Amino acid sequence: DVFRLKRQALTVTCFAAVSLWVIFSGLLYLTEYQDYTNEIDEVPVYGCDEDCSMADRFTNYFASAIYTGIHLTGDYPIITYSCWARLTCFVMVICAVGVVAIPS
């Protein structure tokens, strides 16, 4: 019964969450795909064995969608972002809190 009663609010919330995920995935990709200055740990899964950077992690839009989804849930395992990516992540957190507040 709860799902039926809150159907409209949950629909709006899901639409907003998916929209934000798509938008911020693109923004995070655009801010990090050329960032060769911020070094990260070695990531053999991505084919990076030494001298890895954020550009190795954000190779395409879909790779950035994984990290954006993690960030939208409130977890930040990656802290070596460029200045513009940090600003994007800050706005992302503000928007994510707003999406969580919609159903209530």
mmCIF file of N, CA and C in Angstrom:
data_model
loop_
_atom_site.group_PDB
_atom_site.id
_atom_site.type_symbol
_atom_site.label_atom_id
_atom_site.label_comp_id
_atom_site.label_asym_id
_atom_site.label_seq_id
_atom_site.Cartn_x
_atom_site.Cartn_y
_atom_site.Cartn_z
ATOM 1 N N ASP A 1 0.806 -1.203 0.000
ATOM 2 C CA ASP A 1 0.000 0.000 0.000
ATOM 3 C C ASP A 1 0.852 1.271 0.000
ATOM 4 N N VAL A 2 2.002 1.215 0.639
ATOM 5 C CA VAL A 2 2.861 2.398 0.713
ATOM 6 C C VAL A 2 3.327 2.806 -0.680
ATOM 7 N N PHE A 3 3.716 1.825 -1.495
ATOM 8 C CA PHE A 3 4.158 2.139 -2.847
ATOM 9 C C PHE A 3 3.042 2.756 -3.666
ATOM 10 N N ARG A 4 1.844 2.262 -3.478
ATOM 11 C CA ARG A 4 0.706 2.796 -4.218
ATOM 12 C C ARG A 4 0.378 4.219 -3.759
ATOM 13 N N LEU A 5 0.463 4.452 -2.459
ATOM 14 C CA LEU A 5 0.154 5.783 -1.940
ATOM 15 C C LEU A 5 1.213 6.818 -2.315
ATOM 16 N N LYS A 6 2.446 6.406 -2.371
ATOM 17 C CA LYS A 6 3.561 7.319 -2.678
ATOM 18 C C LYS A 6 4.065 7.159 -4.108
ATOM 19 N N ARG A 7 3.244 6.636 -4.972
ATOM 20 C CA ARG A 7 3.668 6.337 -6.344
ATOM 21 C C ARG A 7 4.166 7.583 -7.078
ATOM 22 N N GLN A 8 3.456 8.679 -6.996
ATOM 23 C CA GLN A 8 3.845 9.893 -7.715
ATOM 24 C C GLN A 8 5.177 10.441 -7.198
ATOM 25 N N ALA A 9 5.338 10.493 -5.880
ATOM 26 C CA ALA A 9 6.589 11.009 -5.304
ATOM 27 C C ALA A 9 7.771 10.101 -5.665
ATOM 28 N N LEU A 10 7.560 8.799 -5.642
ATOM 29 C CA LEU A 10 8.637 7.873 -5.993
ATOM 30 C C LEU A 10 8.987 7.948 -7.476
ATOM 31 N N THR A 11 7.997 8.166 -8.325
ATOM 32 C CA THR A 11 8.253 8.326 -9.760
ATOM 33 C C THR A 11 9.086 9.573 -10.025
ATOM 34 N N VAL A 12 8.733 10.665 -9.386
ATOM 35 C CA VAL A 12 9.486 11.909 -9.545
ATOM 36 C C VAL A 12 10.907 11.741 -9.021
ATOM 37 N N THR A 13 11.045 11.061 -7.896
ATOM 38 C CA THR A 13 12.361 10.835 -7.315
ATOM 39 C C THR A 13 13.240 9.985 -8.229
ATOM 40 N N CYS A 14 12.678 8.917 -8.774
ATOM 41 C CA CYS A 14 13.450 8.053 -9.685
ATOM 42 C C CYS A 14 13.858 8.810 -10.947
ATOM 43 N N PHE A 15 12.950 9.595 -11.486
ATOM 44 C CA PHE A 15 13.279 10.387 -12.676
ATOM 45 C C PHE A 15 14.386 11.390 -12.366
ATOM 46 N N ALA A 16 14.283 12.056 -11.228
ATOM 47 C CA ALA A 16 15.301 13.034 -10.846
ATOM 48 C C ALA A 16 16.651 12.357 -10.609
ATOM 49 N N ALA A 17 16.640 11.191 -9.960
ATOM 50 C CA ALA A 17 17.895 10.489 -9.682
ATOM 51 C C ALA A 17 18.581 10.049 -10.964
ATOM 52 N N VAL A 18 17.834 9.490 -11.897
ATOM 53 C CA VAL A 18 18.426 9.053 -13.166
ATOM 54 C C VAL A 18 18.922 10.257 -13.969
ATOM 55 N N SER A 19 18.152 11.329 -13.972
ATOM 56 C CA SER A 19 18.572 12.547 -14.692
ATOM 57 C C SER A 19 19.865 13.101 -14.125
ATOM 58 N N LEU A 20 19.956 13.168 -12.801
ATOM 59 C CA LEU A 20 21.179 13.672 -12.177
ATOM 60 C C LEU A 20 22.357 12.752 -12.443
ATOM 61 N N TRP A 21 22.104 11.457 -12.449
ATOM 62 C CA TRP A 21 23.175 10.496 -12.723
ATOM 63 C C TRP A 21 23.732 10.691 -14.124
ATOM 64 N N VAL A 22 22.849 10.890 -15.087
ATOM 65 C CA VAL A 22 23.282 11.099 -16.473
ATOM 66 C C VAL A 22 24.040 12.423 -16.613
ATOM 67 N N ILE A 23 23.494 13.478 -16.040
ATOM 68 C CA ILE A 23 24.109 14.810 -16.157
ATOM 69 C C ILE A 23 25.475 14.850 -15.475
ATOM 70 N N PHE A 24 25.537 14.370 -14.234
ATOM 71 C CA PHE A 24 26.800 14.454 -13.498
ATOM 72 C C PHE A 24 27.833 13.457 -13.999
ATOM 73 N N SER A 25 27.407 12.369 -14.598
ATOM 74 C CA SER A 25 28.375 11.462 -15.230
ATOM 75 C C SER A 25 29.092 12.176 -16.366
ATOM 76 N N GLY A 26 28.328 12.907 -17.168
ATOM 77 C CA GLY A 26 28.927 13.675 -18.255
ATOM 78 C C GLY A 26 29.841 14.772 -17.753
ATOM 79 N N LEU A 27 29.403 15.486 -16.725
ATOM 80 C CA LEU A 27 30.228 16.569 -16.184
ATOM 81 C C LEU A 27 31.519 16.038 -15.558
ATOM 82 N N LEU A 28 31.406 14.942 -14.827
ATOM 83 C CA LEU A 28 32.607 14.381 -14.210
ATOM 84 C C LEU A 28 33.564 13.840 -15.268
ATOM 85 N N TYR A 29 33.024 13.261 -16.304
ATOM 86 C CA TYR A 29 33.875 12.796 -17.407
ATOM 87 C C TYR A 29 34.591 13.979 -18.062
ATOM 88 N N LEU A 30 33.852 15.051 -18.325
ATOM 89 C CA LEU A 30 34.451 16.222 -18.989
ATOM 90 C C LEU A 30 35.517 16.894 -18.134
ATOM 91 N N THR A 31 35.402 16.804 -16.823
ATOM 92 C CA THR A 31 36.403 17.444 -15.968
ATOM 93 C C THR A 31 37.606 16.552 -15.699
ATOM 94 N N GLU A 32 37.508 15.244 -15.941
ATOM 95 C CA GLU A 32 38.596 14.353 -15.554
ATOM 96 C C GLU A 32 39.235 13.548 -16.681
ATOM 97 N N TYR A 33 38.683 13.533 -17.851
ATOM 98 C CA TYR A 33 39.232 12.642 -18.881
ATOM 99 C C TYR A 33 40.602 13.080 -19.394
ATOM 100 N N GLN A 34 40.981 14.316 -19.169
ATOM 101 C CA GLN A 34 42.305 14.790 -19.578
ATOM 102 C C GLN A 34 43.201 15.108 -18.388
ATOM 103 N N ASP A 35 42.831 14.650 -17.210
ATOM 104 C CA ASP A 35 43.588 14.950 -15.994
ATOM 105 C C ASP A 35 44.705 13.925 -15.810
ATOM 106 N N TYR A 36 45.876 14.239 -16.325
ATOM 107 C CA TYR A 36 47.030 13.360 -16.195
ATOM 108 C C TYR A 36 47.922 13.760 -15.029
ATOM 109 N N THR A 37 47.537 14.799 -14.272
ATOM 110 C CA THR A 37 48.387 15.284 -13.191
ATOM 111 C C THR A 37 48.090 14.611 -11.859
ATOM 112 N N ASN A 38 46.836 14.264 -11.591
ATOM 113 C CA ASN A 38 46.472 13.631 -10.326
ATOM 114 C C ASN A 38 46.743 12.136 -10.408
ATOM 115 N N GLU A 39 47.739 11.703 -9.665
ATOM 116 C CA GLU A 39 48.116 10.296 -9.686
ATOM 117 C C GLU A 39 47.186 9.484 -8.787
ATOM 118 N N ILE A 40 46.932 8.256 -9.201
ATOM 119 C CA ILE A 40 46.104 7.342 -8.423
ATOM 120 C C ILE A 40 46.855 6.035 -8.246
ATOM 121 N N ASP A 41 46.299 5.165 -7.427
ATOM 122 C CA ASP A 41 46.904 3.835 -7.252
ATOM 123 C C ASP A 41 46.804 3.057 -8.553
ATOM 124 N N GLU A 42 47.647 2.065 -8.667
ATOM 125 C CA GLU A 42 47.640 1.235 -9.871
ATOM 126 C C GLU A 42 46.309 0.498 -9.999
ATOM 127 N N VAL A 43 45.786 0.457 -11.214
ATOM 128 C CA VAL A 43 44.509 -0.188 -11.488
ATOM 129 C C VAL A 43 44.717 -1.182 -12.623
ATOM 130 N N PRO A 44 45.147 -2.399 -12.305
ATOM 131 C CA PRO A 44 45.421 -3.370 -13.375
ATOM 132 C C PRO A 44 44.193 -3.710 -14.216
ATOM 133 N N VAL A 45 43.004 -3.595 -13.637
ATOM 134 C CA VAL A 45 41.781 -3.899 -14.387
ATOM 135 C C VAL A 45 41.655 -2.977 -15.599
ATOM 136 N N TYR A 46 42.080 -1.732 -15.451
ATOM 137 C CA TYR A 46 42.000 -0.760 -16.542
ATOM 138 C C TYR A 46 43.236 -0.782 -17.428
ATOM 139 N N GLY A 47 44.161 -1.689 -17.174
ATOM 140 C CA GLY A 47 45.372 -1.759 -17.973
ATOM 141 C C GLY A 47 46.423 -0.761 -17.536
ATOM 142 N N CYS A 48 46.305 -0.272 -16.331
ATOM 143 C CA CYS A 48 47.237 0.735 -15.816
ATOM 144 C C CYS A 48 48.096 0.094 -14.740
ATOM 145 N N ASP A 49 49.359 -0.124 -15.056
ATOM 146 C CA ASP A 49 50.248 -0.774 -14.107
ATOM 147 C C ASP A 49 51.194 0.197 -13.402
ATOM 148 N N GLU A 50 51.487 1.337 -14.019
ATOM 149 C CA GLU A 50 52.355 2.331 -13.384
ATOM 150 C C GLU A 50 52.049 3.699 -13.966
ATOM 151 N N ASP A 51 52.335 4.726 -13.188
ATOM 152 C CA ASP A 51 52.056 6.114 -13.570
ATOM 153 C C ASP A 51 50.591 6.304 -13.962
ATOM 154 N N CYS A 52 49.699 5.845 -13.112
ATOM 155 C CA CYS A 52 48.261 5.967 -13.385
ATOM 156 C C CYS A 52 47.769 7.357 -12.998
ATOM 157 N N SER A 53 46.767 7.821 -13.697
ATOM 158 C CA SER A 53 46.177 9.121 -13.402
ATOM 159 C C SER A 53 44.659 9.003 -13.480
ATOM 160 N N MET A 54 43.982 10.095 -13.175
ATOM 161 C CA MET A 54 42.524 10.098 -13.241
ATOM 162 C C MET A 54 42.035 9.872 -14.673
ATOM 163 N N ALA A 55 42.830 10.249 -15.647
ATOM 164 C CA ALA A 55 42.449 10.024 -17.049
ATOM 165 C C ALA A 55 42.350 8.537 -17.358
ATOM 166 N N ASP A 56 43.138 7.723 -16.658
ATOM 167 C CA ASP A 56 43.041 6.268 -16.837
ATOM 168 C C ASP A 56 41.748 5.723 -16.250
ATOM 169 N N ARG A 57 41.252 6.348 -15.223
ATOM 170 C CA ARG A 57 40.022 5.910 -14.573
ATOM 171 C C ARG A 57 38.786 6.393 -15.327
ATOM 172 N N PHE A 58 38.826 7.597 -15.858
ATOM 173 C CA PHE A 58 37.693 8.190 -16.569
ATOM 174 C C PHE A 58 37.952 8.144 -18.077
ATOM 175 N N THR A 59 38.022 6.956 -18.613
ATOM 176 C CA THR A 59 38.346 6.797 -20.034
ATOM 177 C C THR A 59 37.173 7.077 -20.948
ATOM 178 N N ASN A 60 35.951 6.864 -20.477
ATOM 179 C CA ASN A 60 34.764 7.143 -21.284
ATOM 180 C C ASN A 60 33.598 7.491 -20.368
ATOM 181 N N TYR A 61 32.487 7.806 -20.985
ATOM 182 C CA TYR A 61 31.310 8.240 -20.232
ATOM 183 C C TYR A 61 30.815 7.139 -19.293
ATOM 184 N N PHE A 62 30.803 5.902 -19.765
ATOM 185 C CA PHE A 62 30.267 4.812 -18.962
ATOM 186 C C PHE A 62 31.155 4.476 -17.772
ATOM 187 N N ALA A 63 32.450 4.666 -17.916
ATOM 188 C CA ALA A 63 33.352 4.478 -16.783
ATOM 189 C C ALA A 63 33.099 5.548 -15.726
ATOM 190 N N SER A 64 32.800 6.752 -16.156
ATOM 191 C CA SER A 64 32.510 7.814 -15.186
ATOM 192 C C SER A 64 31.151 7.610 -14.529
ATOM 193 N N ALA A 65 30.228 6.937 -15.211
ATOM 194 C CA ALA A 65 28.903 6.689 -14.623
ATOM 195 C C ALA A 65 29.011 5.800 -13.391
ATOM 196 N N ILE A 66 29.960 4.884 -13.381
ATOM 197 C CA ILE A 66 30.147 4.012 -12.219
ATOM 198 C C ILE A 66 30.543 4.840 -11.002
ATOM 199 N N TYR A 67 31.521 5.716 -11.168
ATOM 200 C CA TYR A 67 31.984 6.528 -10.042
ATOM 201 C C TYR A 67 30.961 7.580 -9.648
ATOM 202 N N THR A 68 30.222 8.096 -10.608
ATOM 203 C CA THR A 68 29.175 9.055 -10.286
ATOM 204 C C THR A 68 28.080 8.399 -9.462
ATOM 205 N N GLY A 69 27.717 7.170 -9.814
ATOM 206 C CA GLY A 69 26.719 6.451 -9.020
ATOM 207 C C GLY A 69 27.173 6.237 -7.590
ATOM 208 N N ILE A 70 28.449 5.948 -7.417
ATOM 209 C CA ILE A 70 28.989 5.792 -6.062
ATOM 210 C C ILE A 70 28.935 7.114 -5.316
ATOM 211 N N HIS A 71 29.298 8.199 -5.990
ATOM 212 C CA HIS A 71 29.290 9.509 -5.338
ATOM 213 C C HIS A 71 27.880 9.978 -5.006
ATOM 214 N N LEU A 72 26.914 9.677 -5.857
ATOM 215 C CA LEU A 72 25.536 10.097 -5.585
ATOM 216 C C LEU A 72 24.956 9.394 -4.359
ATOM 217 N N THR A 73 25.481 8.244 -4.005
ATOM 218 C CA THR A 73 25.007 7.563 -2.801
ATOM 219 C C THR A 73 25.677 8.100 -1.543
ATOM 220 N N GLY A 74 26.648 8.997 -1.691
ATOM 221 C CA GLY A 74 27.285 9.622 -0.543
ATOM 222 C C GLY A 74 28.638 9.063 -0.188
ATOM 223 N N ASP A 75 29.143 8.129 -0.958
ATOM 224 C CA ASP A 75 30.448 7.541 -0.680
ATOM 225 C C ASP A 75 31.493 8.213 -1.564
ATOM 226 N N TYR A 76 32.624 8.595 -0.980
ATOM 227 C CA TYR A 76 33.682 9.254 -1.739
ATOM 228 C C TYR A 76 35.003 8.526 -1.561
ATOM 229 N N PRO A 77 35.207 7.397 -2.267
ATOM 230 C CA PRO A 77 36.477 6.677 -2.129
ATOM 231 C C PRO A 77 37.623 7.339 -2.889
ATOM 232 N N ILE A 78 37.315 8.291 -3.746
ATOM 233 C CA ILE A 78 38.340 8.948 -4.560
ATOM 234 C C ILE A 78 38.423 10.404 -4.120
ATOM 235 N N ILE A 79 39.612 10.857 -3.785
ATOM 236 C CA ILE A 79 39.735 12.226 -3.305
ATOM 237 C C ILE A 79 40.698 13.064 -4.139
ATOM 238 N N THR A 80 41.344 12.488 -5.125
ATOM 239 C CA THR A 80 42.332 13.228 -5.909
ATOM 240 C C THR A 80 41.699 13.773 -7.183
ATOM 241 N N TYR A 81 40.771 14.685 -7.028
ATOM 242 C CA TYR A 81 40.114 15.300 -8.180
ATOM 243 C C TYR A 81 40.740 16.647 -8.496
ATOM 244 N N SER A 82 40.535 17.099 -9.717
ATOM 245 C CA SER A 82 40.943 18.447 -10.085
ATOM 246 C C SER A 82 39.973 19.448 -9.451
ATOM 247 N N CYS A 83 40.297 20.705 -9.546
ATOM 248 C CA CYS A 83 39.470 21.743 -8.925
ATOM 249 C C CYS A 83 38.054 21.753 -9.507
ATOM 250 N N TRP A 84 37.929 21.667 -10.824
ATOM 251 C CA TRP A 84 36.610 21.676 -11.454
ATOM 252 C C TRP A 84 35.807 20.431 -11.108
ATOM 253 N N ALA A 85 36.476 19.300 -10.965
ATOM 254 C CA ALA A 85 35.773 18.072 -10.583
ATOM 255 C C ALA A 85 35.298 18.149 -9.132
ATOM 256 N N ARG A 86 36.076 18.781 -8.283
ATOM 257 C CA ARG A 86 35.645 18.964 -6.892
ATOM 258 C C ARG A 86 34.408 19.843 -6.822
ATOM 259 N N LEU A 87 34.385 20.892 -7.627
ATOM 260 C CA LEU A 87 33.204 21.750 -7.677
ATOM 261 C C LEU A 87 31.995 20.964 -8.192
ATOM 262 N N THR A 88 32.215 20.134 -9.208
ATOM 263 C CA THR A 88 31.137 19.287 -9.729
ATOM 264 C C THR A 88 30.641 18.332 -8.648
ATOM 265 N N CYS A 89 31.540 17.731 -7.901
ATOM 266 C CA CYS A 89 31.146 16.812 -6.838
ATOM 267 C C CYS A 89 30.390 17.530 -5.721
ATOM 268 N N PHE A 90 30.777 18.760 -5.431
ATOM 269 C CA PHE A 90 30.073 19.538 -4.409
ATOM 270 C C PHE A 90 28.628 19.785 -4.826
ATOM 271 N N VAL A 91 28.428 20.226 -6.064
ATOM 272 C CA VAL A 91 27.076 20.470 -6.561
ATOM 273 C C VAL A 91 26.294 19.150 -6.621
ATOM 274 N N MET A 92 26.993 18.066 -6.960
ATOM 275 C CA MET A 92 26.361 16.750 -7.025
ATOM 276 C C MET A 92 25.811 16.348 -5.659
ATOM 277 N N VAL A 93 26.560 16.593 -4.603
ATOM 278 C CA VAL A 93 26.116 16.244 -3.256
ATOM 279 C C VAL A 93 24.889 17.062 -2.864
ATOM 280 N N ILE A 94 24.902 18.340 -3.170
ATOM 281 C CA ILE A 94 23.756 19.193 -2.851
ATOM 282 C C ILE A 94 22.510 18.689 -3.578
ATOM 283 N N CYS A 95 22.642 18.368 -4.844
ATOM 284 C CA CYS A 95 21.504 17.861 -5.621
ATOM 285 C C CYS A 95 21.049 16.493 -5.119
ATOM 286 N N ALA A 96 21.975 15.633 -4.737
ATOM 287 C CA ALA A 96 21.618 14.299 -4.243
ATOM 288 C C ALA A 96 20.834 14.390 -2.939
ATOM 289 N N VAL A 97 21.196 15.307 -2.074
ATOM 290 C CA VAL A 97 20.450 15.497 -0.838
ATOM 291 C C VAL A 97 19.037 15.977 -1.151
ATOM 292 N N GLY A 98 18.904 16.838 -2.143
ATOM 293 C CA GLY A 98 17.578 17.302 -2.552
ATOM 294 C C GLY A 98 16.714 16.179 -3.090
ATOM 295 N N VAL A 99 17.306 15.257 -3.838
ATOM 296 C CA VAL A 99 16.543 14.129 -4.387
ATOM 297 C C VAL A 99 16.080 13.201 -3.273
ATOM 298 N N VAL A 100 16.917 13.001 -2.279
ATOM 299 C CA VAL A 100 16.531 12.140 -1.164
ATOM 300 C C VAL A 100 15.399 12.785 -0.365
ATOM 301 N N ALA A 101 15.359 14.107 -0.341
ATOM 302 C CA ALA A 101 14.324 14.812 0.441
ATOM 303 C C ALA A 101 12.979 14.884 -0.280
ATOM 304 N N ILE A 102 12.917 14.593 -1.573
ATOM 305 C CA ILE A 102 11.654 14.717 -2.324
ATOM 306 C C ILE A 102 10.553 13.817 -1.765
ATOM 307 N N PRO A 103 10.801 12.523 -1.540
ATOM 308 C CA PRO A 103 9.691 11.682 -1.065
ATOM 309 C C PRO A 103 9.162 12.050 0.306
ATOM 310 N N SER A 104 9.978 12.665 1.129
ATOM 311 C CA SER A 104 9.504 13.007 2.475
ATOM 312 C C SER A 104 8.828 14.342 2.431
#
